[in-house]
PDB file of C-alpha atoms in Angstrom:
ATOM      1  CA  MET A   1     -15.166  -7.329  -8.417  1.00 83.00           C
ATOM      2  CA  ILE A   2     -11.748  -8.359 -10.031  1.00 94.00           C
ATOM      3  CA  ALA A   3     -11.129  -8.780 -13.940  1.00 95.00           C
ATOM      4  CA  SER A   4     -12.165 -11.545 -15.807  1.00 95.00           C
ATOM      5  CA  ILE A   5      -9.682 -13.571 -17.338  1.00 94.00           C
ATOM      6  CA  LYS A   6     -12.091 -14.546 -19.847  1.00 94.00           C
ATOM      7  CA  LYS A   7     -12.348 -10.721 -20.737  1.00 95.00           C
ATOM      8  CA  THR A   8      -8.650 -10.296 -20.632  1.00 95.00           C
ATOM      9  CA  THR A   9      -6.362  -9.592 -23.732  1.00 93.00           C
ATOM     10  CA  PHE A  10      -2.738 -11.541 -24.158  1.00 90.00           C
ATOM     11  CA  HIS A  11      -0.914 -13.047 -26.550  1.00 85.00           C
ATOM     12  CA  ARG A  12       2.676 -14.481 -27.382  1.00 86.00           C
ATOM     13  CA  ASP A  13       3.873 -10.696 -26.937  1.00 88.00           C
ATOM     14  CA  VAL A  14       1.664  -9.938 -23.999  1.00 93.00           C
ATOM     15  CA  TYR A  15       2.319 -11.356 -20.450  1.00 89.00           C
ATOM     16  CA  GLU A  16      -0.637 -13.594 -19.814  1.00 90.00           C
ATOM     17  CA  PRO A  17      -2.222 -13.145 -15.992  1.00 94.00           C
ATOM     18  CA  ALA A  18      -0.385 -15.868 -13.722  1.00 94.00           C
ATOM     19  CA  GLU A  19      -0.004 -16.308  -9.970  1.00 95.00           C
ATOM     20  CA  ASP A  20       2.062 -13.212  -9.647  1.00 95.00           C
ATOM     21  CA  SER A  21      -0.690 -11.661 -11.106  1.00 96.00           C
ATOM     22  CA  PHE A  22      -3.343 -13.152  -9.061  1.00 97.00           C
ATOM     23  CA  ALA A  23      -1.400 -12.704  -5.956  1.00 97.00           C
ATOM     24  CA  VAL A  24      -0.813  -8.588  -6.298  1.00 97.00           C
ATOM     25  CA  VAL A  25      -4.692  -8.555  -7.119  1.00 97.00           C
ATOM     26  CA  ASP A  26      -5.497 -10.247  -3.991  1.00 97.00           C
ATOM     27  CA  ALA A  27      -3.453  -8.013  -1.964  1.00 97.00           C
ATOM     28  CA  LEU A  28      -4.969  -5.103  -3.541  1.00 98.00           C
ATOM     29  CA  ALA A  29      -8.353  -6.642  -2.839  1.00 97.00           C
ATOM     30  CA  ALA A  30      -7.440  -7.165   1.025  1.00 96.00           C
ATOM     31  CA  HIS A  31      -6.819  -3.720   1.553  1.00 96.00           C
ATOM     32  CA  ARG A  32      -9.719  -1.916   0.292  1.00 93.00           C
ATOM     33  CA  GLN A  33     -10.963  -1.171   3.699  1.00 93.00           C
ATOM     34  CA  ALA A  34      -8.088   1.419   4.116  1.00 96.00           C
ATOM     35  CA  TRP A  35      -9.371   2.942   0.917  1.00 96.00           C
ATOM     36  CA  ARG A  36     -12.852   3.077   1.917  1.00 94.00           C
ATOM     37  CA  GLU A  37     -11.481   5.301   5.068  1.00 93.00           C
ATOM     38  CA  ARG A  38      -9.271   7.132   2.821  1.00 94.00           C
ATOM     39  CA  PRO A  39     -10.056   7.224  -0.629  1.00 96.00           C
ATOM     40  CA  PRO A  40      -7.034   7.376  -3.288  1.00 97.00           C
ATOM     41  CA  ARG A  41      -7.318  10.018  -5.854  1.00 96.00           C
ATOM     42  CA  LEU A  42      -4.510   8.954  -8.174  1.00 97.00           C
ATOM     43  CA  CYS A  43      -3.504   5.205  -8.911  1.00 98.00           C
ATOM     44  CA  LEU A  44      -0.649   4.039 -10.895  1.00 98.00           C
ATOM     45  CA  GLU A  45       0.378   0.724 -12.174  1.00 98.00           C
ATOM     46  CA  VAL A  46       3.668   0.627 -13.806  1.00 97.00           C
ATOM     47  CA  GLY A  47       4.371  -2.072 -16.394  1.00 95.00           C
ATOM     48  CA  CYS A  48       0.452  -2.924 -17.146  1.00 96.00           C
ATOM     49  CA  GLY A  49       0.953  -5.959 -19.622  1.00 94.00           C
ATOM     50  CA  SER A  50      -2.611  -7.603 -20.227  1.00 95.00           C
ATOM     51  CA  GLY A  51      -4.290  -5.033 -18.304  1.00 97.00           C
ATOM     52  CA  TYR A  52      -5.383  -7.553 -15.546  1.00 98.00           C
ATOM     53  CA  VAL A  53      -4.379  -5.644 -12.611  1.00 98.00           C
ATOM     54  CA  ILE A  54      -4.973  -2.252 -13.229  1.00 98.00           C
ATOM     55  CA  CYS A  55      -8.438  -3.266 -14.519  1.00 98.00           C
ATOM     56  CA  SER A  56      -9.102  -4.942 -11.041  1.00 98.00           C
ATOM     57  CA  LEU A  57      -8.194  -2.046  -9.380  1.00 98.00           C
ATOM     58  CA  ALA A  58     -10.405   0.092 -11.293  1.00 97.00           C
ATOM     59  CA  LEU A  59     -13.144  -2.936 -10.629  1.00 97.00           C
ATOM     60  CA  LEU A  60     -12.528  -2.626  -7.003  1.00 97.00           C
ATOM     61  CA  LEU A  61     -12.905   1.255  -6.679  1.00 97.00           C
ATOM     62  CA  ARG A  62     -15.800   1.331  -8.611  1.00 96.00           C
ATOM     63  CA  GLU A  63     -17.537  -0.977  -6.392  1.00 96.00           C
ATOM     64  CA  LEU A  64     -16.234   0.937  -3.197  1.00 96.00           C
ATOM     65  CA  GLY A  65     -17.974   3.938  -4.924  1.00 95.00           C
ATOM     66  CA  ILE A  66     -14.145   5.762  -5.441  1.00 95.00           C
ATOM     67  CA  ALA A  67     -13.981   8.056  -8.340  1.00 92.00           C
ATOM     68  CA  ALA A  68      -9.877   7.580  -8.270  1.00 95.00           C
ATOM     69  CA  GLN A  69      -8.218   8.537 -11.677  1.00 95.00           C
ATOM     70  CA  LEU A  70      -5.925   5.544 -12.473  1.00 97.00           C
ATOM     71  CA  LEU A  71      -2.972   5.757 -15.111  1.00 97.00           C
ATOM     72  CA  ALA A  72      -1.177   2.646 -16.552  1.00 98.00           C
ATOM     73  CA  THR A  73       1.968   2.526 -18.551  1.00 97.00           C
ATOM     74  CA  ASP A  74       4.352   0.167 -20.168  1.00 95.00           C
ATOM     75  CA  ILE A  75       6.812   0.126 -22.807  1.00 92.00           C
ATOM     76  CA  ASN A  76       5.489  -2.362 -24.959  1.00 93.00           C
ATOM     77  CA  PRO A  77       3.077  -1.219 -27.305  1.00 94.00           C
ATOM     78  CA  GLN A  78       1.226  -4.555 -27.675  1.00 94.00           C
ATOM     79  CA  ALA A  79       0.517  -4.494 -24.227  1.00 95.00           C
ATOM     80  CA  ALA A  80      -0.924  -0.874 -23.608  1.00 95.00           C
ATOM     81  CA  ALA A  81      -3.137  -1.834 -26.703  1.00 96.00           C
ATOM     82  CA  ALA A  82      -4.041  -4.948 -24.786  1.00 96.00           C
ATOM     83  CA  THR A  83      -4.681  -3.316 -21.510  1.00 97.00           C
ATOM     84  CA  SER A  84      -6.528  -0.640 -23.378  1.00 97.00           C
ATOM     85  CA  ALA A  85      -8.837  -3.968 -24.977  1.00 97.00           C
ATOM     86  CA  THR A  86      -9.376  -5.286 -21.375  1.00 97.00           C
ATOM     87  CA  LEU A  87     -10.327  -2.297 -19.857  1.00 98.00           C
ATOM     88  CA  ALA A  88     -12.826  -2.140 -22.508  1.00 97.00           C
ATOM     89  CA  ALA A  89     -14.238  -5.307 -22.270  1.00 97.00           C
ATOM     90  CA  HIS A  90     -14.620  -4.697 -18.602  1.00 97.00           C
ATOM     91  CA  GLU A  91     -16.101  -1.209 -19.133  1.00 96.00           C
ATOM     92  CA  VAL A  92     -13.710   0.804 -17.175  1.00 96.00           C
ATOM     93  CA  ALA A  93     -11.814   2.217 -20.096  1.00 95.00           C
ATOM     94  CA  GLN A  94     -13.264   5.715 -19.084  1.00 93.00           C
ATOM     95  CA  ARG A  95     -11.413   5.645 -15.637  1.00 94.00           C
ATOM     96  CA  VAL A  96      -7.997   4.871 -16.774  1.00 97.00           C
ATOM     97  CA  ASP A  97      -5.253   6.492 -19.163  1.00 97.00           C
ATOM     98  CA  VAL A  98      -2.635   4.454 -20.679  1.00 97.00           C
ATOM     99  CA  LEU A  99       0.779   5.622 -21.363  1.00 96.00           C
ATOM    100  CA  LEU A 100       3.392   4.286 -23.714  1.00 95.00           C
ATOM    101  CA  CYS A 101       6.582   4.967 -21.629  1.00 95.00           C
ATOM    102  CA  ASP A 102       9.560   3.296 -19.641  1.00 94.00           C
ATOM    103  CA  LEU A 103       8.174   2.879 -16.169  1.00 95.00           C
ATOM    104  CA  ALA A 104       6.965   6.229 -15.374  1.00 95.00           C
ATOM    105  CA  SER A 105       8.828   8.321 -17.431  1.00 93.00           C
ATOM    106  CA  ALA A 106       6.007  10.273 -19.067  1.00 92.00           C
ATOM    107  CA  LEU A 107       4.606  11.153 -15.570  1.00 94.00           C
ATOM    108  CA  LEU A 108       8.161  13.073 -14.202  1.00 92.00           C
ATOM    109  CA  PRO A 109       8.293  15.633 -12.930  1.00 92.00           C
ATOM    110  CA  ALA A 110       4.866  17.022 -13.793  1.00 92.00           C
ATOM    111  CA  ALA A 111       3.346  13.938 -11.442  1.00 93.00           C
ATOM    112  CA  GLU A 112       5.784  13.988  -8.126  1.00 95.00           C
ATOM    113  CA  GLY A 113       4.398  13.853  -5.218  1.00 96.00           C
ATOM    114  CA  GLN A 114       0.766  13.429  -6.145  1.00 96.00           C
ATOM    115  CA  VAL A 115       0.237   9.202  -6.817  1.00 98.00           C
ATOM    116  CA  ASP A 116      -1.525   7.733  -3.645  1.00 98.00           C
ATOM    117  CA  VAL A 117      -1.367   4.143  -5.335  1.00 98.00           C
ATOM    118  CA  LEU A 118       1.226   2.665  -7.273  1.00 98.00           C
ATOM    119  CA  VAL A 119       1.674  -0.986  -8.234  1.00 98.00           C
ATOM    120  CA  PHE A 120       4.361  -2.653  -9.765  1.00 97.00           C
ATOM    121  CA  ASN A 121       4.674  -6.770 -11.136  1.00 96.00           C
ATOM    122  CA  PRO A 122       8.373  -6.081 -12.268  1.00 95.00           C
ATOM    123  CA  PRO A 123      10.030  -8.889 -14.133  1.00 92.00           C
ATOM    124  CA  TYR A 124      11.865 -10.459 -11.160  1.00 90.00           C
ATOM    125  CA  VAL A 125      13.335 -13.467 -12.605  1.00 88.00           C
ATOM    126  CA  PRO A 126      17.008 -13.770 -12.625  1.00 86.00           C
ATOM    127  CA  THR A 127      18.367 -13.726 -15.738  1.00 87.00           C
ATOM    128  CA  PRO A 128      21.594 -12.571 -17.784  1.00 86.00           C
ATOM    129  CA  ASP A 129      21.681  -8.937 -17.973  1.00 81.00           C
ATOM    130  CA  GLU A 130      21.585  -8.515 -21.865  1.00 80.00           C
ATOM    131  CA  GLU A 131      18.051 -10.449 -21.530  1.00 83.00           C
ATOM    132  CA  VAL A 132      16.259  -7.341 -19.634  1.00 79.00           C
ATOM    133  CA  THR A 133      17.170  -5.201 -22.733  1.00 79.00           C
ATOM    134  CA  ARG A 134      16.276  -8.141 -25.320  1.00 77.00           C
ATOM    135  CA  GLY A 135      12.403  -6.762 -26.030  1.00 74.00           C
ATOM    136  CA  GLY A 136       9.365  -8.814 -26.934  1.00 74.00           C
ATOM    137  CA  ILE A 137       7.868 -11.394 -23.953  1.00 78.00           C
ATOM    138  CA  ALA A 138      11.235 -11.681 -22.594  1.00 75.00           C
ATOM    139  CA  ALA A 139      11.084  -8.248 -21.239  1.00 77.00           C
ATOM    140  CA  ALA A 140       8.085  -9.384 -19.104  1.00 83.00           C
ATOM    141  CA  TRP A 141       9.882 -11.540 -17.331  1.00 73.00           C
ATOM    142  CA  ALA A 142      13.745 -11.165 -17.200  1.00 73.00           C
ATOM    143  CA  GLY A 143      15.194  -9.245 -14.116  1.00 78.00           C
ATOM    144  CA  GLY A 144      18.557  -9.546 -14.810  1.00 85.00           C
ATOM    145  CA  ALA A 145      21.312 -10.002 -11.711  1.00 89.00           C
ATOM    146  CA  ARG A 146      18.936 -11.092  -8.917  1.00 91.00           C
ATOM    147  CA  GLY A 147      15.974 -10.437 -11.026  1.00 90.00           C
ATOM    148  CA  ARG A 148      16.401  -6.908  -9.833  1.00 94.00           C
ATOM    149  CA  ARG A 149      17.743  -4.796 -12.352  1.00 94.00           C
ATOM    150  CA  VAL A 150      14.224  -3.172 -13.020  1.00 94.00           C
ATOM    151  CA  THR A 151      13.022  -3.343  -9.595  1.00 96.00           C
ATOM    152  CA  ASP A 152      16.409  -1.046  -8.547  1.00 96.00           C
ATOM    153  CA  ARG A 153      15.577   1.350 -11.199  1.00 95.00           C
ATOM    154  CA  LEU A 154      12.063   2.166  -9.596  1.00 96.00           C
ATOM    155  CA  LEU A 155      12.685   2.175  -5.910  1.00 97.00           C
ATOM    156  CA  PRO A 156      14.525   5.209  -6.401  1.00 95.00           C
ATOM    157  CA  LEU A 157      11.535   6.915  -8.310  1.00 96.00           C
ATOM    158  CA  LEU A 158       8.984   5.713  -5.781  1.00 97.00           C
ATOM    159  CA  PRO A 159       9.810   8.941  -3.182  1.00 96.00           C
ATOM    160  CA  ARG A 160       9.586  11.503  -6.109  1.00 95.00           C
ATOM    161  CA  LEU A 161       6.513   9.693  -7.330  1.00 97.00           C
ATOM    162  CA  LEU A 162       4.360   9.086  -4.177  1.00 97.00           C
ATOM    163  CA  SER A 163       1.877  11.351  -2.638  1.00 96.00           C
ATOM    164  CA  PRO A 164       2.387  12.463   1.167  1.00 96.00           C
ATOM    165  CA  ARG A 165      -0.091   9.342   1.876  1.00 95.00           C
ATOM    166  CA  GLY A 166       1.356   7.309  -0.876  1.00 97.00           C
ATOM    167  CA  GLU A 167       1.670   3.987  -0.996  1.00 98.00           C
ATOM    168  CA  ALA A 168       3.221   0.901  -3.245  1.00 98.00           C
ATOM    169  CA  PHE A 169       2.726  -2.767  -3.904  1.00 98.00           C
ATOM    170  CA  LEU A 170       5.379  -4.586  -5.381  1.00 98.00           C
ATOM    171  CA  VAL A 171       6.049  -7.981  -6.369  1.00 97.00           C
ATOM    172  CA  ALA A 172       9.459  -9.890  -5.593  1.00 97.00           C
ATOM    173  CA  VAL A 173      10.391 -13.466  -5.100  1.00 95.00           C
ATOM    174  CA  HIS A 174      13.393 -15.156  -2.561  1.00 94.00           C
ATOM    175  CA  GLU A 175      15.846 -14.390  -5.548  1.00 95.00           C
ATOM    176  CA  ASN A 176      15.206 -10.741  -5.262  1.00 96.00           C
ATOM    177  CA  ASP A 177      15.594 -10.196  -1.305  1.00 96.00           C
ATOM    178  CA  PRO A 178      12.584  -8.939  -0.355  1.00 97.00           C
ATOM    179  CA  PRO A 179      13.965  -8.243   3.259  1.00 97.00           C
ATOM    180  CA  GLU A 180      16.324  -6.089   1.298  1.00 97.00           C
ATOM    181  CA  LEU A 181      13.978  -4.393  -0.638  1.00 97.00           C
ATOM    182  CA  MET A 182      12.102  -3.388   2.531  1.00 98.00           C
ATOM    183  CA  ARG A 183      15.730  -2.436   4.251  1.00 97.00           C
ATOM    184  CA  VAL A 184      15.871   0.363   1.234  1.00 97.00           C
ATOM    185  CA  MET A 185      12.351   1.739   1.397  1.00 97.00           C
ATOM    186  CA  GLU A 186      12.699   1.873   5.145  1.00 97.00           C
ATOM    187  CA  ALA A 187      15.820   4.004   4.719  1.00 96.00           C
ATOM    188  CA  ALA A 188      14.152   6.323   1.730  1.00 95.00           C
ATOM    189  CA  GLY A 189      11.446   7.078   4.958  1.00 96.00           C
ATOM    190  CA  PHE A 190       8.916   4.675   4.163  1.00 97.00           C
ATOM    191  CA  ASP A 191       7.096   1.797   6.720  1.00 97.00           C
ATOM    192  CA  ALA A 192       7.572  -1.615   5.024  1.00 98.00           C
ATOM    193  CA  ARG A 193       5.827  -4.607   5.305  1.00 97.00           C
ATOM    194  CA  VAL A 194       4.955  -8.171   3.579  1.00 97.00           C
ATOM    195  CA  ALA A 195       1.187  -7.895   2.218  1.00 97.00           C
ATOM    196  CA  LEU A 196       0.966 -11.203   1.350  1.00 97.00           C
ATOM    197  CA  GLN A 197       3.009 -14.205   0.624  1.00 95.00           C
ATOM    198  CA  ARG A 198       1.944 -17.185  -1.433  1.00 93.00           C
ATOM    199  CA  LYS A 199       3.922 -20.407  -3.011  1.00 91.00           C
ATOM    200  CA  ALA A 200       3.561 -20.694  -6.638  1.00 85.00           C
ATOM    201  CA  ASP A 201       4.838 -23.744  -8.390  1.00 81.00           C
ATOM    202  CA  GLU A 202       8.798 -23.798  -7.661  1.00 81.00           C
ATOM    203  CA  GLU A 203       9.022 -20.077  -6.298  1.00 86.00           C
ATOM    204  CA  VAL A 204       7.589 -18.054  -3.103  1.00 92.00           C
ATOM    205  CA  LEU A 205       5.793 -14.826  -4.229  1.00 96.00           C
ATOM    206  CA  THR A 206       5.809 -11.775  -1.759  1.00 97.00           C
ATOM    207  CA  ILE A 207       3.730  -8.742  -2.272  1.00 98.00           C
ATOM    208  CA  LEU A 208       5.606  -6.017  -0.360  1.00 98.00           C
ATOM    209  CA  HIS A 209       3.701  -2.704   0.732  1.00 98.00           C
ATOM    210  CA  PHE A 210       5.752   0.344   1.302  1.00 98.00           C
ATOM    211  CA  ARG A 211       3.876   3.543   2.853  1.00 97.00           C
ATOM    212  CA  ARG A 212       5.225   6.944   3.642  1.00 95.00           C
ATOM    213  CA  ARG A 213       6.215   7.062   7.131  1.00 91.00           C
ATOM    214  CA  GLN A 214       3.682   9.749   8.545  1.00 81.00           C
ATOM    215  CA  GLY A 215       4.524  12.475  11.068  1.00 66.00           C
ATOM    216  CA  GLU A 216       8.845  12.853  10.749  1.00 47.00           C
ATOM    217  CA  ASP A 217       8.514  15.528   8.014  1.00 46.00           C
ATOM    218  CA  GLY A 218       5.383  17.115   8.374  1.00 40.00           C
ATOM    219  CA  SER A 219       4.022  14.630   5.445  1.00 47.00           C
ATOM    220  CA  ALA A 220       0.532  14.065   7.167  1.00 47.00           C
ATOM    221  CA  ALA A 221      -0.557  17.620   7.691  1.00 42.00           C
ATOM    222  CA  ALA A 222       0.302  18.194   4.260  1.00 43.00           C
ATOM    223  CA  ALA A 223      -1.766  15.612   2.894  1.00 45.00           C
ATOM    224  CA  ALA A 224      -4.533  16.694   5.073  1.00 43.00           C
ATOM    225  CA  ALA A 225      -3.852  19.965   3.521  1.00 41.00           C
ATOM    226  CA  ALA A 226      -4.371  18.964  -0.004  1.00 42.00           C
ATOM    227  CA  GLU A 227      -7.664  17.309   0.921  1.00 44.00           C
ATOM    228  CA  ARG A 228      -9.190  20.479   2.221  1.00 40.00           C
ATOM    229  CA  GLN A 229      -8.306  22.172  -1.166  1.00 42.00           C
ATOM    230  CA  PRO A 230     -11.536  23.673  -2.127  1.00 39.00           C
ATOM    231  CA  GLU A 231     -14.300  21.982  -4.447  1.00 41.00           C
ATOM    232  CA  GLU A 232     -14.302  24.767  -6.252  1.00 38.00           C
ATOM    233  CA  GLN A 233     -10.899  25.273  -6.928  1.00 39.00           C
ATOM    234  CA  GLN A 234     -10.373  22.167  -8.190  1.00 42.00           C
ATOM    235  CA  GLN A 235     -13.733  22.163 -10.494  1.00 43.00           C
ATOM    236  CA  GLN A 236     -11.901  25.720 -12.178  1.00 41.00           C
ATOM    237  CA  GLN A 237      -8.204  23.608 -12.735  1.00 41.00           C
ATOM    238  CA  GLN A 238      -9.911  20.261 -14.322  1.00 43.00           C
ATOM    239  CA  PRO A 239     -10.862  22.187 -17.984  1.00 41.00           C
ATOM    240  CA  GLN A 240      -7.181  23.505 -18.057  1.00 40.00           C
ATOM    241  CA  VAL A 241      -5.802  19.988 -17.304  1.00 37.00           C
ATOM    242  CA  GLU A 242      -7.916  18.120 -19.831  1.00 43.00           C
ATOM    243  CA  GLN A 243      -6.542  21.086 -22.420  1.00 38.00           C
ATOM    244  CA  GLU A 244      -2.826  20.747 -21.372  1.00 40.00           C
ATOM    245  CA  GLN A 245      -3.191  16.768 -21.379  1.00 40.00           C
ATOM    246  CA  GLN A 246      -5.044  16.539 -25.071  1.00 39.00           C
ATOM    247  CA  GLN A 247      -2.222  19.237 -26.387  1.00 37.00           C
ATOM    248  CA  ALA A 248       0.110  16.898 -24.835  1.00 39.00           C
ATOM    249  CA  GLY A 249      -1.362  13.799 -26.803  1.00 39.00           C
ATOM    250  CA  CYS A 250      -1.582  12.173 -23.488  1.00 42.00           C
ATOM    251  CA  LEU A 251      -4.935  11.917 -23.096  1.00 40.00           C
ATOM    252  CA  ALA A 252      -5.207   7.712 -23.758  1.00 45.00           C
ATOM    253  CA  ALA A 253      -6.517   5.950 -26.653  1.00 42.00           C
ATOM    254  CA  SER A 254      -8.129   3.500 -24.211  1.00 42.00           C
ATOM    255  CA  ARG A 255     -11.009   5.769 -23.197  1.00 46.00           C
ATOM    256  CA  GLY A 256     -14.455   4.924 -24.686  1.00 40.00           C
ATOM    257  CA  GLY A 257     -16.221   1.936 -25.475  1.00 39.00           C
ATOM    258  CA  GLN A 258     -18.562   2.506 -21.955  1.00 41.00           C
ATOM    259  CA  GLY A 259     -22.595   2.073 -21.724  1.00 44.00           C
ATOM    260  CA  GLN A 260     -24.263   5.220 -21.638  1.00 46.00           C
ATOM    261  CA  GLY A 261     -25.448   4.825 -18.103  1.00 46.00           C
ATOM    262  CA  ALA A 262     -21.809   3.835 -16.823  1.00 44.00           C
ATOM    263  CA  ALA A 263     -20.374   6.581 -18.488  1.00 47.00           C
ATOM    264  CA  ASP A 264     -23.180   9.213 -16.644  1.00 47.00           C
ATOM    265  CA  ARG A 265     -22.304   7.546 -13.426  1.00 42.00           C
ATOM    266  CA  ASP A 266     -18.700   8.339 -13.810  1.00 43.00           C
ATOM    267  CA  ALA A 267     -18.872  11.793 -15.315  1.00 44.00           C
ATOM    268  CA  ALA A 268     -20.975  12.455 -11.953  1.00 40.00           C
ATOM    269  CA  GLN A 269     -18.558  11.350  -9.906  1.00 38.00           C
ATOM    270  CA  GLU A 270     -15.969  13.173 -11.649  1.00 42.00           C
ATOM    271  CA  GLU A 271     -17.379  16.164 -10.905  1.00 41.00           C
ATOM    272  CA  GLN A 272     -17.101  15.617  -7.497  1.00 35.00           C
ATOM    273  CA  LEU A 273     -13.290  14.358  -7.903  1.00 37.00           C
ATOM    274  CA  ALA A 274     -10.191  16.282  -6.481  1.00 37.00           C
ATOM    275  CA  ALA A 275      -8.100  17.301  -9.159  1.00 44.00           C
ATOM    276  CA  PRO A 276      -4.759  14.968  -8.821  1.00 43.00           C
ATOM    277  CA  LEU A 277      -3.789  16.089 -12.379  1.00 48.00           C
ATOM    278  CA  ALA A 278      -3.938  19.580 -12.055  1.00 47.00           C
ATOM    279  CA  SER A 279      -0.015  20.313 -12.403  1.00 44.00           C
ATOM    280  CA  LEU A 280       0.299  17.491 -14.976  1.00 57.00           C
ATOM    281  CA  GLY A 281       1.298  18.185 -18.748  1.00 52.00           C
ATOM    282  CA  LEU A 282       1.637  14.591 -19.721  1.00 51.00           C
ATOM    283  CA  ALA A 283       4.623  13.560 -21.853  1.00 41.00           C
ATOM    284  CA  GLY A 284       4.696  10.366 -23.805  1.00 41.00           C
ATOM    285  CA  GLN A 285       2.402   8.182 -26.200  1.00 41.00           C
ATOM    286  CA  PRO A 286      -0.689   7.027 -25.509  1.00 43.00           C
ATOM    287  CA  GLY A 287      -1.328   3.278 -26.103  1.00 42.00           C
ATOM    288  CA  GLN A 288      -3.172   2.533 -29.095  1.00 35.00           C
ATOM    289  CA  ALA A 289      -6.687   0.356 -28.902  1.00 30.00           C
TER     290      ALA A 289
END
């Protein structure tokens, strides 16, 4: 199950779901079996726009019975609000926190090494560099030289953000030089592959999949150890997590709007969920619905 366009909020200042959005959601859906076998605990979309992608991810995980915590960030207040509305319309707002910030600035250093799945559909259209910071809807597509200005800012953050078993999905086009992006991440200790490639109008969309290389630095063992963390310790940590988030003002305004039955199911699942935010004291502004 994925998000419905009819229930997705967008307007002239928020990027409308398009072929690149559909391609990344298709790549996520194709990856669901891997998550069935090894459920993610913390997922993040950087640059959530209308909320179509993060909403689809929330629906996919719910369908799999996975009670992961999801986060979505955007620098555009109107995009954060649109995402909140999209999540509420699909009755998954309780699963996702929406944060207003630049890339993942509100999550570091607190979330360092905790993100299991990261999704990024960056501004990838080659433009003059000055258009990258112009604001408005242009910020959703203007990528500067080679369409890489924003992508090249995020790539160095991936080794910091991703957990020992973490993986990332990144949208790119031919002008961004996907093979070079793969080499950059391989040099940083990741396995890289093309998860999906599709022609859309005049461009070829490529969804790149990066995953931490296992076995070289004990990361696989570290991931296994984290999964074995006693449940009672996680449950003790959770109230403190929520208190710290509330004090920081970063529990998303997008939460709420679910039917009672869905809310009860989520509450039951959250009791069993490992506390991936145990060390997070989020700093930033929540999206306003």
